[in-house]
Amino acid sequence: MNTLLTKVLLLQNTRALLCAASSLQSQVLTTQMPLGVLLTNRQYRSMPTHGIGKYRHLLPKALPKKKKDRVQAKQIKAATATEFGVFNVCVSGYDMTLVEHYSQYIHNLCNHLDIKVDESCALPTKSTEVMVMQEQGTKMYVDAVLKTHERIVQISEMKATLFPIFMEVVLKNQPEGVRLCVKQHTEADYQARFKTRPELEGLLAKIHN
């Protein structure tokens, strides 16, 4: 009898608990939670995965940009008893492709022979007008415009014993229609690299005067 009574009591208690739980669940579903509680309850902030994907703290600090200084001419090295100073290998012609490829060939040859190349640059293109006079008349008209392209390969500290070999190879591979000139580098050659601006020079002259 005692066991039967205990079983009956347990069944009643479980039914009562189930009823209470169902009533609580229905109340929770029917009641509306405030919006502020849902937004402020952010449990993931305390998780160990917080901060994944952030990389800006790993990058080095960017230095402030400096203003570009004006390009100044370098000091010209003097020649010694065994080495040449600074000299220019000038390549010019009317065909820009030939001039460009020949200057690249000279530059690559210097790299192959361990010859120091200070810089390789292009001079402003020069235009020459070819004028022709009419057979019966005194007026002249432009028949053609020739554009001269020039490239410079600046070399320094070349050994005197290597210079004849270098010139022999360069002259043997000189293409047709391309002029080659080797001369000592001067400050006037450096200034010739830049285009003249007469209007700006005139305004500067007026300001200084």
mmCIF file with all atom_site columns, C-alpha atoms in Angstrom:
data_model
loop_
_atom_site.group_PDB
_atom_site.id
_atom_site.type_symbol
_atom_site.label_atom_id
_atom_site.label_alt_id
_atom_site.label_comp_id
_atom_site.label_asym_id
_atom_site.label_entity_id
_atom_site.label_seq_id
_atom_site.pdbx_PDB_ins_code
_atom_site.Cartn_x
_atom_site.Cartn_y
_atom_site.Cartn_z
_atom_site.occupancy
_atom_site.B_iso_or_equiv
_atom_site.pdbx_formal_charge
_atom_site.auth_seq_id
_atom_site.auth_comp_id
_atom_site.auth_asym_id
_atom_site.auth_atom_id
_atom_site.pdbx_PDB_model_num
ATOM 1   C CA . MET A 1 1   ? 0.000  0.000  0.000    1.00 0.00 ? 1   MET A CA 1
ATOM 2   C CA . ASN A 1 2   ? 2.797  2.385  0.859    1.00 0.00 ? 2   ASN A CA 1
ATOM 3   C CA . THR A 1 3   ? 4.472  1.878  -2.518   1.00 0.00 ? 3   THR A CA 1
ATOM 4   C CA . LEU A 1 4   ? 1.177  2.446  -4.334   1.00 0.00 ? 4   LEU A CA 1
ATOM 5   C CA . LEU A 1 5   ? 0.580  5.687  -2.442   1.00 0.00 ? 5   LEU A CA 1
ATOM 6   C CA . THR A 1 6   ? 4.068  6.972  -3.198   1.00 0.00 ? 6   THR A CA 1
ATOM 7   C CA . LYS A 1 7   ? 3.611  6.250  -6.916   1.00 0.00 ? 7   LYS A CA 1
ATOM 8   C CA . VAL A 1 8   ? 0.290  8.097  -6.960   1.00 0.00 ? 8   VAL A CA 1
ATOM 9   C CA . LEU A 1 9   ? 1.831  11.095 -5.187   1.00 0.00 ? 9   LEU A CA 1
ATOM 10  C CA . LEU A 1 10  ? 4.762  11.192 -7.629   1.00 0.00 ? 10  LEU A CA 1
ATOM 11  C CA . LEU A 1 11  ? 2.379  11.174 -10.602  1.00 0.00 ? 11  LEU A CA 1
ATOM 12  C CA . GLN A 1 12  ? 0.402  14.044 -9.128   1.00 0.00 ? 12  GLN A CA 1
ATOM 13  C CA . ASN A 1 13  ? 3.559  16.069 -8.437   1.00 0.00 ? 13  ASN A CA 1
ATOM 14  C CA . THR A 1 14  ? 4.870  15.573 -11.968  1.00 0.00 ? 14  THR A CA 1
ATOM 15  C CA . ARG A 1 15  ? 1.510  16.629 -13.456  1.00 0.00 ? 15  ARG A CA 1
ATOM 16  C CA . ALA A 1 16  ? 1.501  19.736 -11.301  1.00 0.00 ? 16  ALA A CA 1
ATOM 17  C CA . LEU A 1 17  ? 5.060  20.600 -12.357  1.00 0.00 ? 17  LEU A CA 1
ATOM 18  C CA . LEU A 1 18  ? 4.227  20.111 -16.028  1.00 0.00 ? 18  LEU A CA 1
ATOM 19  C CA . CYS A 1 19  ? 1.206  22.368 -15.735  1.00 0.00 ? 19  CYS A CA 1
ATOM 20  C CA . ALA A 1 20  ? 3.247  25.069 -13.998  1.00 0.00 ? 20  ALA A CA 1
ATOM 21  C CA . ALA A 1 21  ? 5.988  24.889 -16.622  1.00 0.00 ? 21  ALA A CA 1
ATOM 22  C CA . SER A 1 22  ? 3.517  25.133 -19.498  1.00 0.00 ? 22  SER A CA 1
ATOM 23  C CA . SER A 1 23  ? 1.846  28.147 -17.917  1.00 0.00 ? 23  SER A CA 1
ATOM 24  C CA . LEU A 1 24  ? 5.184  29.915 -17.423  1.00 0.00 ? 24  LEU A CA 1
ATOM 25  C CA . GLN A 1 25  ? 6.177  29.200 -21.028  1.00 0.00 ? 25  GLN A CA 1
ATOM 26  C CA . SER A 1 26  ? 2.928  30.609 -22.364  1.00 0.00 ? 26  SER A CA 1
ATOM 27  C CA . GLN A 1 27  ? 3.372  33.752 -20.261  1.00 0.00 ? 27  GLN A CA 1
ATOM 28  C CA . VAL A 1 28  ? 6.914  34.274 -21.571  1.00 0.00 ? 28  VAL A CA 1
ATOM 29  C CA . LEU A 1 29  ? 5.796  33.861 -25.194  1.00 0.00 ? 29  LEU A CA 1
ATOM 30  C CA . THR A 1 30  ? 2.792  36.147 -24.849  1.00 0.00 ? 30  THR A CA 1
ATOM 31  C CA . THR A 1 31  ? 4.701  38.975 -23.075  1.00 0.00 ? 31  THR A CA 1
ATOM 32  C CA . GLN A 1 32  ? 6.835  41.261 -25.314  1.00 0.00 ? 32  GLN A CA 1
ATOM 33  C CA . MET A 1 33  ? 10.404 41.984 -24.275  1.00 0.00 ? 33  MET A CA 1
ATOM 34  C CA . PRO A 1 34  ? 11.513 45.643 -24.461  1.00 0.00 ? 34  PRO A CA 1
ATOM 35  C CA . LEU A 1 35  ? 13.708 46.538 -27.461  1.00 0.00 ? 35  LEU A CA 1
ATOM 36  C CA . GLY A 1 36  ? 16.458 48.078 -25.354  1.00 0.00 ? 36  GLY A CA 1
ATOM 37  C CA . VAL A 1 37  ? 17.038 44.827 -23.487  1.00 0.00 ? 37  VAL A CA 1
ATOM 38  C CA . LEU A 1 38  ? 17.464 42.899 -26.725  1.00 0.00 ? 38  LEU A CA 1
ATOM 39  C CA . LEU A 1 39  ? 19.958 45.414 -28.115  1.00 0.00 ? 39  LEU A CA 1
ATOM 40  C CA . THR A 1 40  ? 22.121 45.888 -25.024  1.00 0.00 ? 40  THR A CA 1
ATOM 41  C CA . ASN A 1 41  ? 22.380 42.222 -24.137  1.00 0.00 ? 41  ASN A CA 1
ATOM 42  C CA . ARG A 1 42  ? 25.449 41.387 -26.273  1.00 0.00 ? 42  ARG A CA 1
ATOM 43  C CA . GLN A 1 43  ? 26.985 38.288 -24.804  1.00 0.00 ? 43  GLN A CA 1
ATOM 44  C CA . TYR A 1 44  ? 29.535 37.772 -27.573  1.00 0.00 ? 44  TYR A CA 1
ATOM 45  C CA . ARG A 1 45  ? 31.648 40.742 -26.391  1.00 0.00 ? 45  ARG A CA 1
ATOM 46  C CA . SER A 1 46  ? 33.066 38.617 -23.606  1.00 0.00 ? 46  SER A CA 1
ATOM 47  C CA . MET A 1 47  ? 33.922 35.702 -25.891  1.00 0.00 ? 47  MET A CA 1
ATOM 48  C CA . PRO A 1 48  ? 37.596 34.952 -26.657  1.00 0.00 ? 48  PRO A CA 1
ATOM 49  C CA . THR A 1 49  ? 36.972 35.397 -30.423  1.00 0.00 ? 49  THR A CA 1
ATOM 50  C CA . HIS A 1 50  ? 36.360 39.123 -29.985  1.00 0.00 ? 50  HIS A CA 1
ATOM 51  C CA . GLY A 1 51  ? 38.670 41.156 -32.266  1.00 0.00 ? 51  GLY A CA 1
ATOM 52  C CA . ILE A 1 52  ? 39.209 38.529 -34.960  1.00 0.00 ? 52  ILE A CA 1
ATOM 53  C CA . GLY A 1 53  ? 39.780 40.147 -38.349  1.00 0.00 ? 53  GLY A CA 1
ATOM 54  C CA . LYS A 1 54  ? 41.254 43.402 -37.050  1.00 0.00 ? 54  LYS A CA 1
ATOM 55  C CA . TYR A 1 55  ? 44.696 44.019 -38.529  1.00 0.00 ? 55  TYR A CA 1
ATOM 56  C CA . ARG A 1 56  ? 45.299 47.757 -38.421  1.00 0.00 ? 56  ARG A CA 1
ATOM 57  C CA . HIS A 1 57  ? 47.173 47.526 -35.130  1.00 0.00 ? 57  HIS A CA 1
ATOM 58  C CA . LEU A 1 58  ? 49.651 45.173 -36.826  1.00 0.00 ? 58  LEU A CA 1
ATOM 59  C CA . LEU A 1 59  ? 50.537 47.609 -39.633  1.00 0.00 ? 59  LEU A CA 1
ATOM 60  C CA . PRO A 1 60  ? 53.452 50.031 -39.141  1.00 0.00 ? 60  PRO A CA 1
ATOM 61  C CA . LYS A 1 61  ? 52.537 53.629 -38.549  1.00 0.00 ? 61  LYS A CA 1
ATOM 62  C CA . ALA A 1 62  ? 52.433 55.610 -41.789  1.00 0.00 ? 62  ALA A CA 1
ATOM 63  C CA . LEU A 1 63  ? 54.984 58.411 -41.915  1.00 0.00 ? 63  LEU A CA 1
ATOM 64  C CA . PRO A 1 64  ? 53.791 61.859 -42.992  1.00 0.00 ? 64  PRO A CA 1
ATOM 65  C CA . LYS A 1 65  ? 54.419 62.614 -46.663  1.00 0.00 ? 65  LYS A CA 1
ATOM 66  C CA . LYS A 1 66  ? 57.369 64.865 -47.285  1.00 0.00 ? 66  LYS A CA 1
ATOM 67  C CA . LYS A 1 67  ? 57.452 67.500 -49.955  1.00 0.00 ? 67  LYS A CA 1
ATOM 68  C CA . LYS A 1 68  ? 59.620 66.613 -52.924  1.00 0.00 ? 68  LYS A CA 1
ATOM 69  C CA . ASP A 1 69  ? 62.790 68.610 -53.047  1.00 0.00 ? 69  ASP A CA 1
ATOM 70  C CA . ARG A 1 70  ? 63.960 70.191 -56.261  1.00 0.00 ? 70  ARG A CA 1
ATOM 71  C CA . VAL A 1 71  ? 66.263 68.011 -58.318  1.00 0.00 ? 71  VAL A CA 1
ATOM 72  C CA . GLN A 1 72  ? 69.807 69.220 -57.963  1.00 0.00 ? 72  GLN A CA 1
ATOM 73  C CA . ALA A 1 73  ? 72.830 68.423 -60.090  1.00 0.00 ? 73  ALA A CA 1
ATOM 74  C CA . LYS A 1 74  ? 75.219 65.869 -58.659  1.00 0.00 ? 74  LYS A CA 1
ATOM 75  C CA . GLN A 1 75  ? 78.855 66.625 -58.124  1.00 0.00 ? 75  GLN A CA 1
ATOM 76  C CA . ILE A 1 76  ? 80.922 65.623 -61.165  1.00 0.00 ? 76  ILE A CA 1
ATOM 77  C CA . LYS A 1 77  ? 83.677 63.152 -60.323  1.00 0.00 ? 77  LYS A CA 1
ATOM 78  C CA . ALA A 1 78  ? 87.098 63.910 -61.696  1.00 0.00 ? 78  ALA A CA 1
ATOM 79  C CA . ALA A 1 79  ? 89.126 61.406 -63.707  1.00 0.00 ? 79  ALA A CA 1
ATOM 80  C CA . THR A 1 80  ? 92.140 59.614 -62.259  1.00 0.00 ? 80  THR A CA 1
ATOM 81  C CA . ALA A 1 81  ? 95.225 58.009 -63.774  1.00 0.00 ? 81  ALA A CA 1
ATOM 82  C CA . THR A 1 82  ? 93.496 54.633 -64.203  1.00 0.00 ? 82  THR A CA 1
ATOM 83  C CA . GLU A 1 83  ? 89.799 55.546 -64.407  1.00 0.00 ? 83  GLU A CA 1
ATOM 84  C CA . PHE A 1 84  ? 87.661 57.883 -66.439  1.00 0.00 ? 84  PHE A CA 1
ATOM 85  C CA . GLY A 1 85  ? 85.443 60.429 -64.750  1.00 0.00 ? 85  GLY A CA 1
ATOM 86  C CA . VAL A 1 86  ? 81.799 60.938 -65.668  1.00 0.00 ? 86  VAL A CA 1
ATOM 87  C CA . PHE A 1 87  ? 81.045 60.842 -69.396  1.00 0.00 ? 87  PHE A CA 1
ATOM 88  C CA . ASN A 1 88  ? 77.904 60.569 -71.513  1.00 0.00 ? 88  ASN A CA 1
ATOM 89  C CA . VAL A 1 89  ? 77.181 58.133 -74.310  1.00 0.00 ? 89  VAL A CA 1
ATOM 90  C CA . CYS A 1 90  ? 74.720 60.065 -76.506  1.00 0.00 ? 90  CYS A CA 1
ATOM 91  C CA . VAL A 1 91  ? 72.532 58.182 -78.980  1.00 0.00 ? 91  VAL A CA 1
ATOM 92  C CA . SER A 1 92  ? 70.352 60.181 -81.388  1.00 0.00 ? 92  SER A CA 1
ATOM 93  C CA . GLY A 1 93  ? 68.353 59.574 -84.541  1.00 0.00 ? 93  GLY A CA 1
ATOM 94  C CA . TYR A 1 94  ? 65.049 60.066 -86.306  1.00 0.00 ? 94  TYR A CA 1
ATOM 95  C CA . ASP A 1 95  ? 63.681 56.593 -85.577  1.00 0.00 ? 95  ASP A CA 1
ATOM 96  C CA . MET A 1 96  ? 62.657 56.481 -81.905  1.00 0.00 ? 96  MET A CA 1
ATOM 97  C CA . THR A 1 97  ? 62.510 52.659 -81.828  1.00 0.00 ? 97  THR A CA 1
ATOM 98  C CA . LEU A 1 98  ? 66.100 52.254 -83.014  1.00 0.00 ? 98  LEU A CA 1
ATOM 99  C CA . VAL A 1 99  ? 67.379 54.946 -80.650  1.00 0.00 ? 99  VAL A CA 1
ATOM 100 C CA . GLU A 1 100 ? 65.569 53.439 -77.658  1.00 0.00 ? 100 GLU A CA 1
ATOM 101 C CA . HIS A 1 101 ? 66.702 49.865 -78.367  1.00 0.00 ? 101 HIS A CA 1
ATOM 102 C CA . TYR A 1 102 ? 70.310 50.910 -78.989  1.00 0.00 ? 102 TYR A CA 1
ATOM 103 C CA . SER A 1 103 ? 70.450 52.859 -75.709  1.00 0.00 ? 103 SER A CA 1
ATOM 104 C CA . GLN A 1 104 ? 69.005 49.833 -73.908  1.00 0.00 ? 104 GLN A CA 1
ATOM 105 C CA . TYR A 1 105 ? 71.667 47.658 -75.541  1.00 0.00 ? 105 TYR A CA 1
ATOM 106 C CA . ILE A 1 106 ? 74.434 49.972 -74.272  1.00 0.00 ? 106 ILE A CA 1
ATOM 107 C CA . HIS A 1 107 ? 72.933 49.957 -70.783  1.00 0.00 ? 107 HIS A CA 1
ATOM 108 C CA . ASN A 1 108 ? 72.718 46.155 -70.717  1.00 0.00 ? 108 ASN A CA 1
ATOM 109 C CA . LEU A 1 109 ? 76.290 45.897 -72.020  1.00 0.00 ? 109 LEU A CA 1
ATOM 110 C CA . CYS A 1 110 ? 77.493 48.091 -69.149  1.00 0.00 ? 110 CYS A CA 1
ATOM 111 C CA . ASN A 1 111 ? 75.677 45.875 -66.658  1.00 0.00 ? 111 ASN A CA 1
ATOM 112 C CA . HIS A 1 112 ? 77.248 42.779 -68.225  1.00 0.00 ? 112 HIS A CA 1
ATOM 113 C CA . LEU A 1 113 ? 80.778 44.259 -68.059  1.00 0.00 ? 113 LEU A CA 1
ATOM 114 C CA . ASP A 1 114 ? 80.265 45.566 -64.488  1.00 0.00 ? 114 ASP A CA 1
ATOM 115 C CA . ILE A 1 115 ? 80.486 49.193 -65.636  1.00 0.00 ? 115 ILE A CA 1
ATOM 116 C CA . LYS A 1 116 ? 78.803 51.665 -63.323  1.00 0.00 ? 116 LYS A CA 1
ATOM 117 C CA . VAL A 1 117 ? 75.843 53.462 -64.942  1.00 0.00 ? 117 VAL A CA 1
ATOM 118 C CA . ASP A 1 118 ? 74.829 56.566 -63.019  1.00 0.00 ? 118 ASP A CA 1
ATOM 119 C CA . GLU A 1 119 ? 71.607 57.130 -64.928  1.00 0.00 ? 119 GLU A CA 1
ATOM 120 C CA . SER A 1 120 ? 69.934 56.684 -68.277  1.00 0.00 ? 120 SER A CA 1
ATOM 121 C CA . CYS A 1 121 ? 67.637 59.451 -69.475  1.00 0.00 ? 121 CYS A CA 1
ATOM 122 C CA . ALA A 1 122 ? 65.971 60.968 -72.532  1.00 0.00 ? 122 ALA A CA 1
ATOM 123 C CA . LEU A 1 123 ? 66.411 64.503 -73.819  1.00 0.00 ? 123 LEU A CA 1
ATOM 124 C CA . PRO A 1 124 ? 63.478 66.555 -75.134  1.00 0.00 ? 124 PRO A CA 1
ATOM 125 C CA . THR A 1 125 ? 62.558 65.751 -78.721  1.00 0.00 ? 125 THR A CA 1
ATOM 126 C CA . LYS A 1 126 ? 63.695 68.351 -81.247  1.00 0.00 ? 126 LYS A CA 1
ATOM 127 C CA . SER A 1 127 ? 61.661 69.136 -84.366  1.00 0.00 ? 127 SER A CA 1
ATOM 128 C CA . THR A 1 128 ? 63.240 70.361 -87.605  1.00 0.00 ? 128 THR A CA 1
ATOM 129 C CA . GLU A 1 129 ? 61.150 71.742 -90.445  1.00 0.00 ? 129 GLU A CA 1
ATOM 130 C CA . VAL A 1 130 ? 62.352 71.094 -93.996  1.00 0.00 ? 130 VAL A CA 1
ATOM 131 C CA . MET A 1 131 ? 61.433 74.069 -96.195  1.00 0.00 ? 131 MET A CA 1
ATOM 132 C CA . VAL A 1 132 ? 61.199 73.808 -100.002 1.00 0.00 ? 132 VAL A CA 1
ATOM 133 C CA . MET A 1 133 ? 60.954 76.672 -102.451 1.00 0.00 ? 133 MET A CA 1
ATOM 134 C CA . GLN A 1 134 ? 58.551 76.523 -105.340 1.00 0.00 ? 134 GLN A CA 1
ATOM 135 C CA . GLU A 1 135 ? 59.965 76.227 -108.880 1.00 0.00 ? 135 GLU A CA 1
ATOM 136 C CA . GLN A 1 136 ? 58.291 79.376 -110.115 1.00 0.00 ? 136 GLN A CA 1
ATOM 137 C CA . GLY A 1 137 ? 58.082 81.696 -107.186 1.00 0.00 ? 137 GLY A CA 1
ATOM 138 C CA . THR A 1 138 ? 59.804 82.931 -104.057 1.00 0.00 ? 138 THR A CA 1
ATOM 139 C CA . LYS A 1 139 ? 57.545 81.472 -101.385 1.00 0.00 ? 139 LYS A CA 1
ATOM 140 C CA . MET A 1 140 ? 58.703 78.531 -99.295  1.00 0.00 ? 140 MET A CA 1
ATOM 141 C CA . TYR A 1 141 ? 56.525 75.846 -97.769  1.00 0.00 ? 141 TYR A CA 1
ATOM 142 C CA . VAL A 1 142 ? 57.097 73.116 -95.217  1.00 0.00 ? 142 VAL A CA 1
ATOM 143 C CA . ASP A 1 143 ? 57.795 69.843 -96.972  1.00 0.00 ? 143 ASP A CA 1
ATOM 144 C CA . ALA A 1 144 ? 58.485 67.641 -93.921  1.00 0.00 ? 144 ALA A CA 1
ATOM 145 C CA . VAL A 1 145 ? 59.024 67.787 -90.166  1.00 0.00 ? 145 VAL A CA 1
ATOM 146 C CA . LEU A 1 146 ? 61.917 65.713 -88.817  1.00 0.00 ? 146 LEU A CA 1
ATOM 147 C CA . LYS A 1 147 ? 61.871 64.770 -85.137  1.00 0.00 ? 147 LYS A CA 1
ATOM 148 C CA . THR A 1 148 ? 65.223 64.023 -83.523  1.00 0.00 ? 148 THR A CA 1
ATOM 149 C CA . HIS A 1 149 ? 65.151 61.694 -80.507  1.00 0.00 ? 149 HIS A CA 1
ATOM 150 C CA . GLU A 1 150 ? 68.110 61.525 -78.146  1.00 0.00 ? 150 GLU A CA 1
ATOM 151 C CA . ARG A 1 151 ? 68.998 59.233 -75.275  1.00 0.00 ? 151 ARG A CA 1
ATOM 152 C CA . ILE A 1 152 ? 71.894 59.515 -72.823  1.00 0.00 ? 152 ILE A CA 1
ATOM 153 C CA . VAL A 1 153 ? 73.613 56.764 -70.845  1.00 0.00 ? 153 VAL A CA 1
ATOM 154 C CA . GLN A 1 154 ? 75.801 58.334 -68.153  1.00 0.00 ? 154 GLN A CA 1
ATOM 155 C CA . ILE A 1 155 ? 78.805 56.227 -67.144  1.00 0.00 ? 155 ILE A CA 1
ATOM 156 C CA . SER A 1 156 ? 81.359 56.801 -64.393  1.00 0.00 ? 156 SER A CA 1
ATOM 157 C CA . GLU A 1 157 ? 84.453 55.144 -62.936  1.00 0.00 ? 157 GLU A CA 1
ATOM 158 C CA . MET A 1 158 ? 85.228 53.118 -66.051  1.00 0.00 ? 158 MET A CA 1
ATOM 159 C CA . LYS A 1 159 ? 88.714 51.588 -66.137  1.00 0.00 ? 159 LYS A CA 1
ATOM 160 C CA . ALA A 1 160 ? 90.989 52.901 -68.871  1.00 0.00 ? 160 ALA A CA 1
ATOM 161 C CA . THR A 1 161 ? 91.874 49.362 -69.992  1.00 0.00 ? 161 THR A CA 1
ATOM 162 C CA . LEU A 1 162 ? 88.192 48.486 -70.515  1.00 0.00 ? 162 LEU A CA 1
ATOM 163 C CA . PHE A 1 163 ? 87.276 51.563 -72.565  1.00 0.00 ? 163 PHE A CA 1
ATOM 164 C CA . PRO A 1 164 ? 88.704 50.362 -75.954  1.00 0.00 ? 164 PRO A CA 1
ATOM 165 C CA . ILE A 1 165 ? 86.847 47.028 -75.643  1.00 0.00 ? 165 ILE A CA 1
ATOM 166 C CA . PHE A 1 166 ? 83.628 48.801 -74.740  1.00 0.00 ? 166 PHE A CA 1
ATOM 167 C CA . MET A 1 167 ? 83.861 51.213 -77.685  1.00 0.00 ? 167 MET A CA 1
ATOM 168 C CA . GLU A 1 168 ? 84.705 48.444 -80.150  1.00 0.00 ? 168 GLU A CA 1
ATOM 169 C CA . VAL A 1 169 ? 81.623 46.427 -79.165  1.00 0.00 ? 169 VAL A CA 1
ATOM 170 C CA . VAL A 1 170 ? 79.369 49.493 -79.213  1.00 0.00 ? 170 VAL A CA 1
ATOM 171 C CA . LEU A 1 171 ? 80.561 50.659 -82.658  1.00 0.00 ? 171 LEU A CA 1
ATOM 172 C CA . LYS A 1 172 ? 80.247 47.192 -84.209  1.00 0.00 ? 172 LYS A CA 1
ATOM 173 C CA . ASN A 1 173 ? 76.596 46.982 -83.129  1.00 0.00 ? 173 ASN A CA 1
ATOM 174 C CA . GLN A 1 174 ? 75.632 50.545 -84.106  1.00 0.00 ? 174 GLN A CA 1
ATOM 175 C CA . PRO A 1 175 ? 72.491 50.435 -86.303  1.00 0.00 ? 175 PRO A CA 1
ATOM 176 C CA . GLU A 1 176 ? 72.075 52.469 -89.477  1.00 0.00 ? 176 GLU A CA 1
ATOM 177 C CA . GLY A 1 177 ? 70.615 55.926 -89.102  1.00 0.00 ? 177 GLY A CA 1
ATOM 178 C CA . VAL A 1 178 ? 71.693 56.269 -85.450  1.00 0.00 ? 178 VAL A CA 1
ATOM 179 C CA . ARG A 1 179 ? 74.411 58.710 -84.413  1.00 0.00 ? 179 ARG A CA 1
ATOM 180 C CA . LEU A 1 180 ? 76.744 57.940 -81.520  1.00 0.00 ? 180 LEU A CA 1
ATOM 181 C CA . CYS A 1 181 ? 78.660 60.530 -79.512  1.00 0.00 ? 181 CYS A CA 1
ATOM 182 C CA . VAL A 1 182 ? 80.839 60.106 -76.412  1.00 0.00 ? 182 VAL A CA 1
ATOM 183 C CA . LYS A 1 183 ? 81.740 63.241 -74.459  1.00 0.00 ? 183 LYS A CA 1
ATOM 184 C CA . GLN A 1 184 ? 82.591 64.375 -70.982  1.00 0.00 ? 184 GLN A CA 1
ATOM 185 C CA . HIS A 1 185 ? 79.656 65.272 -68.748  1.00 0.00 ? 185 HIS A CA 1
ATOM 186 C CA . THR A 1 186 ? 79.230 68.945 -67.895  1.00 0.00 ? 186 THR A CA 1
ATOM 187 C CA . GLU A 1 187 ? 76.659 71.014 -66.027  1.00 0.00 ? 187 GLU A CA 1
ATOM 188 C CA . ALA A 1 188 ? 75.301 72.306 -69.345  1.00 0.00 ? 188 ALA A CA 1
ATOM 189 C CA . ASP A 1 189 ? 74.438 68.714 -70.321  1.00 0.00 ? 189 ASP A CA 1
ATOM 190 C CA . TYR A 1 190 ? 72.471 68.374 -67.093  1.00 0.00 ? 190 TYR A CA 1
ATOM 191 C CA . GLN A 1 191 ? 70.504 71.575 -67.771  1.00 0.00 ? 191 GLN A CA 1
ATOM 192 C CA . ALA A 1 192 ? 69.739 70.431 -71.342  1.00 0.00 ? 192 ALA A CA 1
ATOM 193 C CA . ARG A 1 193 ? 67.585 67.622 -69.941  1.00 0.00 ? 193 ARG A CA 1
ATOM 194 C CA . PHE A 1 194 ? 64.864 70.090 -68.909  1.00 0.00 ? 194 PHE A CA 1
ATOM 195 C CA . LYS A 1 195 ? 62.521 71.974 -71.209  1.00 0.00 ? 195 LYS A CA 1
ATOM 196 C CA . THR A 1 196 ? 62.849 75.719 -71.200  1.00 0.00 ? 196 THR A CA 1
ATOM 197 C CA . ARG A 1 197 ? 59.837 77.783 -70.123  1.00 0.00 ? 197 ARG A CA 1
ATOM 198 C CA . PRO A 1 198 ? 60.319 81.321 -71.455  1.00 0.00 ? 198 PRO A CA 1
ATOM 199 C CA . GLU A 1 199 ? 57.053 82.651 -70.007  1.00 0.00 ? 199 GLU A CA 1
ATOM 200 C CA . LEU A 1 200 ? 57.923 81.469 -66.502  1.00 0.00 ? 200 LEU A CA 1
ATOM 201 C CA . GLU A 1 201 ? 61.474 82.779 -66.770  1.00 0.00 ? 201 GLU A CA 1
ATOM 202 C CA . GLY A 1 202 ? 60.153 86.164 -67.887  1.00 0.00 ? 202 GLY A CA 1
ATOM 203 C CA . LEU A 1 203 ? 57.761 86.369 -64.927  1.00 0.00 ? 203 LEU A CA 1
ATOM 204 C CA . LEU A 1 204 ? 60.535 85.406 -62.504  1.00 0.00 ? 204 LEU A CA 1
ATOM 205 C CA . ALA A 1 205 ? 62.783 88.068 -63.996  1.00 0.00 ? 205 ALA A CA 1
ATOM 206 C CA . LYS A 1 206 ? 60.069 90.703 -63.492  1.00 0.00 ? 206 LYS A CA 1
ATOM 207 C CA . ILE A 1 207 ? 59.565 89.624 -59.885  1.00 0.00 ? 207 ILE A CA 1
ATOM 208 C CA . HIS A 1 208 ? 63.273 89.828 -59.078  1.00 0.00 ? 208 HIS A CA 1
ATOM 209 C CA . ASN A 1 209 ? 63.664 93.159 -60.822  1.00 0.00 ? 209 ASN A CA 1
#
